[in-house]
Amino acid sequence: MALYFILMSALSLGVNSGALGRFARVVDETQLLTNGSYDFVVAGGGIAGLTVADRLSENPDVSILVIEYGPFDQHEDTVMVPGAWLPVPYLWLPLMSTPQTALGGTSYSVPCGQIVGGGSVVNAMFFHASSAWEYNAWEQMGATGWGWKSLLPYFKKSEAFNRPDPKYAIEHNITWDDSVHGFNGPVQISHAPYDYPGSANFYNAARSFGIRAPKDADAGDPAGIFRLQRAVDPKTQTRSSARINHYENVIPRPNYHILPNTAVGRVLFEAKTAIGVEYVNRTTTAKGTIKAEKEVIVAAGAVHTPQILQLSGIGPSLPLKDLGIKSIVDLPGVGQNLQDHLGLYVYYNYTNNLFPNSGSLQTNATFATEQRALYDAGRPSAFDITAATGNLFIALPLKNITSEASSIIALAKSQDPSKLLKDPDPTVLAGYKKQRNLLISSLHTSASLIGDISWSTGPATTLYMTRPLSRGSVTISSANVLADPLIDFGAATDPTDIEMLLGIYLKNRKLMAMPELAILGPIETSPAPGVADKDAIRKLLKANLQPSNAHMCCTAAMMRRADGGVVDVQNRVYGTERLSVVDNSVWPFILGSGPMASVYAGAEKAADEIKKRLGLL
Ligand SMILES: Cc1cc2nc3c(=O)[nH]c(=O)nc-3n(C[C@H](O)[C@H](O)[C@H](O)COP(=O)(O)OP(=O)(O)OC[C@H]3O[C@@H](n4cnc5c(N)ncnc54)[C@H](O)[C@@H]3O)c2cc1C
Ligand SMILES: *[C@@H]1O[C@H](CO)[C@@H](O)[C@H](O)[C@H]1NC(C)=O
Ligand SMILES: *[C@@H]1O[C@H](CO)[C@@H](O)[C@H](O)[C@H]1NC(C)=O
Ligand SMILES: *[C@@H]1O[C@H](CO)[C@@H](O)[C@H](O)[C@H]1NC(C)=O
Ligand SMILES: *[C@@H]1O[C@H](CO)[C@@H](O)[C@H](O)[C@H]1NC(C)=O
Ligand SMILES: *[C@@H]1O[C@H](CO)[C@@H](O)[C@H](O)[C@H]1NC(C)=O
Ligand SMILES: *[C@@H]1O[C@H](CO)[C@@H](O)[C@H](O)[C@H]1NC(C)=O
């Protein structure tokens, strides 16, 4: 604690600001002083890391250092303006998966943010909660206290929901339920005040097809067609990233520091107690250490959190020993249970599409100039919508996707879980079997969302298979944090996943044939134009799908230790003291929705638990 005051004086001498202007609480190594200390050191400044750092630093007596691998963004248009998305320089590139055995040995890129704010700076901004059933099922896997009723207050705490303009809402069939929203939280949430005319065709086709429209997708039952909300501040129509809503908006707060461009290499221990971290300057690769008096909090995302844990000696002990890493706790679940949504783009030519549509910004320079001028003038504009995406989303349970649900469920049941994982540790296998039983039995119900369809109104329709039964892994192959871990999505190792994706693909074909969409003259150009034979379609789906939708999770799961779990219900790593994980690595299994809203809510809850157990409320 004393050192923190020295730090303050060092900082007040006017340090590192440069391009960051008023964000003067950015520190560099020299300001950490030799072997300095903070109350909390957070490894990874993404959504979860900055949420927890903000909440813990509300107490002025508590000092916090966030160490982030990436830099600060410069509020470029690609970051801030939805229609100018995507900020490629802030993605973790190149980051590749291992060859995917069920997909012909292809390796795929692994999408992650590498930037202060993590995924919230680079993502598509879609913000929605998932089905209550899923959170409640987490509790059945051992995450007691993480059910829908317990999490709802944290969803509310995290958001500032901005109601749409009433007239616009009526015209665009936007409905919502105030009782499930928060209005004073840090994350600005809104509906785009602009839309393409084709949205009405998509909406009406879906409704004619028997797809329901939930009143509010955030009320625990999002199945059906709904309007996307985005983490966008409606006052400026710019991105509300964690860097803005959990850092910029709370400084100056002298007890909250961020050290960018620096990798946490490992957690340091005294016996089983975490006492700090070793970090690596990414420019010089020089190492330093910093102490944490109260806790080390790991929040490096589902790919890099298990990497840091394994580098620290927390993981399956034998492979770590081979790399010369001393085992602190033998925890075979670290890095197992990797999950993501399968993504598939279906492309169409339209003989009769409406203008404008989500492709117009890219193909019509006059339109783009005109819309940019409207945006800059604060008027509704196509730039209010994330580039190349639409405003509508359909999420469905299996039985609303295909009449083949029973045979798909039978196929899932016929798999031998012990053959689907590579040399599974018995505890990891036990957890996988429990998950499969729970998830497979949910496939009959309307609460388990297995697939999404989203037409952008332009060339692309995006399909997602959101209920994977396959599992992957993250494993280090080097003791150096700057070397990427082996990332194996394990995509489609359970063939049931391809059958579910096939069901969604065929459902979308039927939807496109509804009169409201057929009138636009869609002609499929990829992946399987004119192909009717299911086997042939399966092959084309495998060749064209993406094993990741950037929704990686679950690699340090909150499950019982006997089920391959890594953290307890308060996010504490089993077998250790003063070490927690707060990002979506802790989810037992993947949600049917996009993760962002639930990552914010889960981190709010984790911060509360930390405050409670350390008496910092
Ligand atoms: C391109 C893209 C689009 C997406 N679109 C959406 C969307 O529209 N809606 C949605 O809900 N979700 C979306 N997501 C997913 C969502 O952003 C993530 O699920 C979310 O950011 C995860 O939060 P997190 O805190 O677990 O990790 P992250 O936000 O990824 O943060 C982890 C941070 O840790 C840092 N880090 C890693 N290793 C180290 C280390 N060794 N030392 C120090 N720091 C380290 C990383 O640089 C990163 O900043 C998208 C993601 C991407 C990449
Ligand atoms: C990394 O080291 C370089 C060279 O010493 C230094 O200029 C830079 O500030 C260091 N990075 C950080 C984040 O402190
Ligand atoms: C800093 O920490 C390192 C490693 O823990 C130790 O070897 C060194 O003596 C410490 N230096 C000072 C000045 O305390
Ligand atoms: C809204 O719903 C009505 C039918 O209830 C439909 O006529 C209209 O086209 C829809 N508009 C949009 C933008 O979805
Ligand atoms: C699924 O189908 C049933 C029966 O047709 C219907 O009642 C229900 O609303 C549908 N669900 C969705 C999400 O569309
Ligand atoms: C391009 O955009 C302009 C401005 O909105 C519009 O007038 C024109 O018709 C568009 N051209 C095409 C080919 O759609
Ligand atoms: C789709 O349109 C492109 C460009 O006009 C054309 O080259 C292509 O042949 C079309 N494909 C189909 C299947 O109609």
Coordinates of N, CA, C and O in Angstrom, one line a residue, residues 245-344:
N245 N -16.4 2.8 -21.2 CA -17.4 2.8 -20.2 C -16.8 2.3 -18.8 O -17.5 2.5 -17.8
H246 N -15.7 1.6 -18.8 CA -15.2 1.2 -17.5 C -13.8 1.7 -17.2 O -13.1 1.3 -16.3
Y247 N -13.3 2.7 -18.1 CA -12.0 3.3 -17.8 C -12.1 4.8 -18.0 O -12.1 5.6 -17.1
E248 N -12.2 5.2 -19.3 CA -12.2 6.7 -19.6 C -13.3 7.4 -18.8 O -13.0 8.5 -18.3
N249 N -14.5 6.8 -18.6 CA -15.5 7.5 -17.9 C -15.4 7.6 -16.4 O -16.2 8.2 -15.8
V250 N -14.4 6.8 -15.9 CA -14.3 6.8 -14.4 C -13.0 7.5 -14.0 O -12.8 7.7 -12.8
I251 N -12.1 7.8 -14.9 CA -10.9 8.5 -14.5 C -11.2 10.0 -14.5 O -12.1 10.4 -15.2
P252 N -10.5 10.9 -13.8 CA -9.3 10.5 -13.0 C -9.7 9.7 -11.8 O -10.6 10.1 -11.0
R253 N -9.1 8.6 -11.6 CA -9.2 7.8 -10.4 C -7.8 7.3 -10.1 O -7.4 6.3 -10.8
P254 N -7.1 7.9 -9.3 CA -5.6 7.7 -9.2 C -5.2 6.3 -8.7 O -4.1 6.0 -8.9
N255 N -6.2 5.5 -8.3 CA -5.8 4.2 -7.8 C -6.0 3.1 -8.9 O -6.0 2.0 -8.6
Y256 N -6.3 3.6 -10.1 CA -6.7 2.6 -11.2 C -5.7 2.8 -12.4 O -5.7 3.9 -13.0
H257 N -4.8 1.9 -12.5 CA -3.7 2.1 -13.5 C -3.8 1.0 -14.6 O -4.2 -0.1 -14.4
I258 N -3.4 1.4 -15.8 CA -3.3 0.4 -16.9 C -1.9 0.4 -17.5 O -1.4 1.5 -17.8
L259 N -1.3 -0.7 -17.6 CA 0.0 -0.9 -18.2 C -0.2 -1.6 -19.6 O -0.5 -2.8 -19.6
P260 N -0.2 -0.8 -20.7 CA -0.5 -1.5 -22.0 C 0.8 -2.1 -22.6 O 1.9 -2.0 -22.1
N261 N 0.6 -2.7 -23.7 CA 1.7 -3.3 -24.5 C 2.6 -4.3 -23.7 O 3.8 -4.4 -24.0
T262 N 2.0 -4.9 -22.8 CA 2.8 -5.8 -21.9 C 2.0 -7.1 -21.6 O 0.8 -7.1 -21.3
A263 N 2.7 -8.2 -21.7 CA 2.1 -9.5 -21.5 C 2.3 -10.0 -20.1 O 3.5 -9.9 -19.6
V264 N 1.3 -10.5 -19.5 CA 1.5 -11.2 -18.2 C 2.0 -12.6 -18.6 O 1.4 -13.3 -19.4
G265 N 3.2 -12.9 -18.1 CA 3.9 -14.1 -18.5 C 3.5 -15.3 -17.6 O 3.4 -16.4 -18.0
R266 N 3.3 -15.0 -16.3 CA 2.9 -16.0 -15.4 C 2.5 -15.4 -14.0 O 2.9 -14.2 -13.7
V267 N 1.8 -16.1 -13.3 CA 1.4 -15.7 -11.9 C 2.5 -16.3 -11.0 O 3.0 -17.4 -11.2
L268 N 2.9 -15.4 -10.1 CA 4.0 -15.9 -9.1 C 3.3 -16.4 -7.8 O 2.3 -15.8 -7.4
F269 N 3.9 -17.4 -7.3 CA 3.3 -18.1 -6.1 C 4.3 -18.1 -5.0 O 5.5 -18.3 -5.2
E270 N 3.8 -18.1 -3.7 CA 4.5 -18.5 -2.6 C 3.7 -19.8 -2.1 O 2.6 -19.6 -1.7
A271 N 4.3 -20.9 -2.2 CA 3.5 -22.2 -2.0 C 2.3 -22.1 -3.0 O 2.5 -22.0 -4.2
K272 N 1.1 -22.1 -2.4 CA -0.1 -22.1 -3.3 C -0.8 -20.7 -3.4 O -1.9 -20.6 -3.9
T273 N -0.1 -19.8 -2.8 CA -0.7 -18.4 -2.7 C -0.1 -17.5 -3.8 O 1.1 -17.4 -3.9
A274 N -1.0 -17.0 -4.6 CA -0.6 -16.1 -5.7 C -0.2 -14.8 -5.0 O -0.9 -14.2 -4.2
I275 N 1.0 -14.3 -5.4 CA 1.6 -13.1 -4.7 C 1.9 -12.0 -5.8 O 2.3 -10.9 -5.4
G276 N 1.7 -12.3 -7.0 CA 1.9 -11.2 -8.0 C 2.1 -11.9 -9.4 O 1.7 -13.0 -9.6
V277 N 2.6 -11.1 -10.3 CA 2.8 -11.6 -11.7 C 4.2 -11.3 -12.2 O 4.8 -10.3 -11.8
E278 N 4.7 -12.1 -13.1 CA 5.8 -11.7 -13.9 C 5.3 -11.2 -15.3 O 4.4 -11.8 -15.9
Y279 N 5.8 -10.0 -15.7 CA 5.3 -9.5 -17.0 C 6.4 -9.4 -18.0 O 7.6 -9.4 -17.6
V280 N 6.1 -9.3 -19.3 CA 7.1 -9.2 -20.3 C 6.8 -8.0 -21.2 O 5.7 -7.8 -21.7
N281 N 7.8 -7.1 -21.3 CA 7.7 -5.9 -22.2 C 7.7 -6.5 -23.6 O 8.7 -7.1 -24.0
R282 N 6.7 -6.2 -24.4 CA 6.6 -6.8 -25.7 C 7.6 -6.3 -26.7 O 7.9 -6.9 -27.7
T283 N 8.1 -5.1 -26.4 CA 9.1 -4.5 -27.3 C 10.5 -5.1 -27.1 O 11.2 -5.5 -28.0
T284 N 10.8 -5.1 -25.8 CA 12.2 -5.5 -25.4 C 12.3 -7.0 -25.0 O 13.3 -7.6 -24.9
T285 N 11.1 -7.6 -24.7 CA 11.0 -8.9 -24.1 C 11.6 -9.0 -22.7 O 11.8 -10.1 -22.1
A286 N 12.0 -7.8 -22.1 CA 12.5 -7.8 -20.8 C 11.4 -8.1 -19.8 O 10.3 -7.8 -20.0
K287 N 11.8 -8.8 -18.7 CA 10.8 -9.3 -17.7 C 10.8 -8.4 -16.5 O 11.9 -7.8 -16.1
G288 N 9.7 -8.3 -15.8 CA 9.6 -7.6 -14.5 C 8.6 -8.3 -13.7 O 7.9 -9.1 -14.2
T289 N 8.5 -7.9 -12.4 CA 7.5 -8.5 -11.6 C 6.8 -7.4 -10.8 O 7.3 -6.3 -10.7
I290 N 5.6 -7.7 -10.5 CA 4.8 -6.8 -9.7 C 4.0 -7.6 -8.7 O 3.5 -8.7 -9.0
K291 N 3.9 -7.1 -7.5 CA 3.2 -7.9 -6.4 C 1.7 -7.5 -6.3 O 1.3 -6.3 -6.6
A292 N 0.9 -8.4 -5.9 CA -0.5 -8.2 -5.6 C -0.7 -8.5 -4.2 O -0.5 -9.7 -3.8
E293 N -1.1 -7.5 -3.4 CA -1.3 -7.8 -1.9 C -2.5 -8.6 -1.6 O -2.6 -9.3 -0.7
K294 N -3.6 -8.3 -2.4 CA -4.8 -9.0 -2.1 C -5.1 -10.2 -3.1 O -5.5 -11.3 -2.7
E295 N -5.1 -9.9 -4.4 CA -5.4 -11.0 -5.3 C -4.9 -10.7 -6.7 O -4.7 -9.6 -7.1
V296 N -4.6 -11.8 -7.4 CA -4.3 -11.7 -8.8 C -5.5 -12.2 -9.6 O -6.1 -13.3 -9.2
I297 N -6.0 -11.4 -10.5 CA -7.2 -11.7 -11.2 C -6.9 -11.9 -12.7 O -6.3 -11.0 -13.4
V298 N -7.2 -13.1 -13.2 CA -6.9 -13.4 -14.6 C -8.2 -13.2 -15.5 O -9.2 -13.6 -15.1
A299 N -8.0 -12.4 -16.5 CA -9.1 -12.0 -17.4 C -8.6 -11.8 -18.8 O -8.8 -10.8 -19.5
A300 N -7.8 -12.8 -19.3 CA -7.2 -12.7 -20.6 C -8.0 -13.3 -21.8 O -7.5 -13.4 -22.9
G301 N -9.2 -13.6 -21.5 CA -10.1 -14.2 -22.5 C -9.9 -15.7 -22.6 O -8.9 -16.3 -22.1
A302 N -10.8 -16.4 -23.2 CA -10.9 -17.8 -23.1 C -9.7 -18.6 -23.8 O -9.5 -19.7 -23.5
V303 N -9.0 -17.9 -24.7 CA -7.8 -18.5 -25.3 C -6.6 -18.2 -24.5 O -5.8 -19.2 -24.3
H304 N -6.5 -17.0 -23.9 CA -5.2 -16.7 -23.2 C -5.2 -16.9 -21.7 O -4.2 -17.0 -21.1
T305 N -6.4 -16.9 -21.1 CA -6.5 -17.2 -19.7 C -5.9 -18.6 -19.4 O -5.0 -18.7 -18.5
P306 N -6.3 -19.7 -20.1 CA -5.7 -21.0 -19.8 C -4.2 -21.0 -20.1 O -3.4 -21.7 -19.5
Q307 N -3.8 -20.2 -21.1 CA -2.3 -20.1 -21.4 C -1.6 -19.6 -20.2 O -0.6 -20.1 -19.8
I308 N -2.1 -18.5 -19.6 CA -1.4 -17.9 -18.5 C -1.4 -18.9 -17.3 O -0.4 -19.0 -16.6
L309 N -2.6 -19.5 -17.1 CA -2.6 -20.5 -16.0 C -1.6 -21.6 -16.2 O -0.9 -21.9 -15.2
Q310 N -1.6 -22.1 -17.4 CA -0.7 -23.2 -17.6 C 0.8 -22.8 -17.4 O 1.6 -23.5 -16.9
L311 N 1.1 -21.6 -18.0 CA 2.5 -21.1 -17.8 C 2.8 -20.9 -16.3 O 4.0 -20.9 -16.0
S312 N 1.8 -20.7 -15.5 CA 2.0 -20.5 -14.1 C 2.1 -21.8 -13.3 O 2.2 -21.8 -12.1
G313 N 1.9 -23.0 -14.0 CA 2.0 -24.2 -13.2 C 0.6 -24.7 -12.8 O 0.5 -25.6 -11.9
I314 N -0.5 -24.1 -13.3 CA -1.8 -24.5 -13.0 C -2.4 -25.2 -14.2 O -2.7 -24.5 -15.2
G315 N -2.5 -26.5 -14.2 CA -3.0 -27.2 -15.3 C -2.6 -28.7 -15.2 O -2.2 -29.1 -14.1
P316 N -2.8 -29.4 -16.3 CA -2.4 -30.8 -16.3 C -0.9 -30.9 -16.0 O -0.1 -30.3 -16.8
S317 N -0.5 -31.6 -14.9 CA 0.9 -31.4 -14.5 C 2.0 -32.0 -15.4 O 3.0 -31.4 -15.6
L318 N 1.7 -33.1 -16.1 CA 2.7 -33.8 -16.9 C 3.2 -33.0 -18.1 O 4.4 -32.7 -18.2
P319 N 2.3 -32.5 -18.9 CA 2.8 -31.7 -20.1 C 3.5 -30.4 -19.6 O 4.5 -30.0 -20.3
L320 N 3.1 -29.9 -18.5 CA 3.8 -28.7 -18.0 C 5.3 -29.0 -17.6 O 6.2 -28.3 -17.9
K321 N 5.4 -30.2 -17.0 CA 6.7 -30.6 -16.5 C 7.6 -30.8 -17.7 O 8.8 -30.4 -17.7
D322 N 7.1 -31.3 -18.8 CA 7.9 -31.5 -20.1 C 8.4 -30.1 -20.6 O 9.4 -30.1 -21.3
L323 N 7.7 -29.0 -20.3 CA 8.2 -27.7 -20.7 C 9.0 -27.0 -19.6 O 9.4 -25.9 -19.8
G324 N 9.3 -27.8 -18.6 CA 10.2 -27.2 -17.5 C 9.4 -26.3 -16.6 O 10.0 -25.5 -15.9
I325 N 8.1 -26.4 -16.6 CA 7.3 -25.6 -15.7 C 6.9 -26.3 -14.4 O 6.4 -27.5 -14.5
K326 N 7.2 -25.7 -13.3 CA 6.9 -26.4 -12.0 C 5.4 -26.4 -11.8 O 4.8 -25.4 -11.8
S327 N 4.9 -27.6 -11.5 CA 3.5 -27.7 -11.2 C 3.1 -27.1 -9.8 O 3.7 -27.4 -8.8
I328 N 2.1 -26.2 -9.8 CA 1.7 -25.6 -8.5 C 0.4 -26.4 -8.1 O 0.3 -26.8 -7.0
V329 N -0.5 -26.6 -9.0 CA -1.7 -27.4 -8.8 C -2.0 -28.2 -10.0 O -2.0 -27.7 -11.1
D330 N -2.2 -29.5 -9.8 CA -2.6 -30.4 -10.9 C -4.1 -30.2 -11.2 O -4.9 -30.6 -10.4
L331 N -4.4 -29.5 -12.2 CA -5.8 -29.1 -12.6 C -6.0 -29.4 -14.0 O -5.9 -28.6 -14.9
P332 N -6.4 -30.7 -14.3 CA -6.5 -31.1 -15.7 C -7.5 -30.3 -16.6 O -7.4 -30.3 -17.8
G333 N -8.5 -29.7 -16.0 CA -9.5 -29.0 -16.7 C -9.0 -27.7 -17.4 O -9.7 -27.1 -18.2
V334 N -7.8 -27.2 -17.0 CA -7.4 -25.9 -17.5 C -7.1 -26.0 -19.0 O -6.2 -26.7 -19.4
G335 N -7.8 -25.3 -19.8 CA -7.6 -25.3 -21.3 C -8.5 -26.3 -22.0 O -8.7 -26.3 -23.2
Q336 N -9.2 -27.2 -21.2 CA -10.2 -28.1 -21.8 C -11.5 -27.4 -22.0 O -11.7 -26.2 -21.6
N337 N -12.5 -28.0 -22.7 CA -13.9 -27.6 -22.7 C -14.0 -26.3 -23.6 O -15.0 -25.6 -23.5
L338 N -13.1 -26.1 -24.5 CA -13.2 -24.9 -25.4 C -14.4 -25.1 -26.3 O -14.6 -26.2 -26.9
Q339 N -15.2 -24.0 -26.4 CA -16.4 -24.1 -27.3 C -16.5 -22.8 -28.0 O -16.1 -21.7 -27.6
D340 N -17.2 -22.9 -29.2 CA -17.6 -21.7 -30.0 C -18.8 -22.0 -30.8 O -19.2 -23.2 -30.9
H341 N -19.4 -21.0 -31.4 CA -20.5 -21.2 -32.3 C -19.9 -21.5 -33.7 O -18.9 -20.8 -34.1
L342 N -20.5 -22.4 -34.4 CA -20.1 -22.6 -35.9 C -20.8 -21.5 -36.7 O -21.9 -21.2 -36.5
G343 N -20.0 -20.9 -37.6 CA -20.6 -19.8 -38.5 C -20.6 -20.3 -39.9 O -19.7 -21.0 -40.4
L344 N -21.7 -19.9 -40.6 CA -21.7 -20.2 -42.1 C -22.3 -19.0 -42.8 O -23.4 -18.5 -42.5

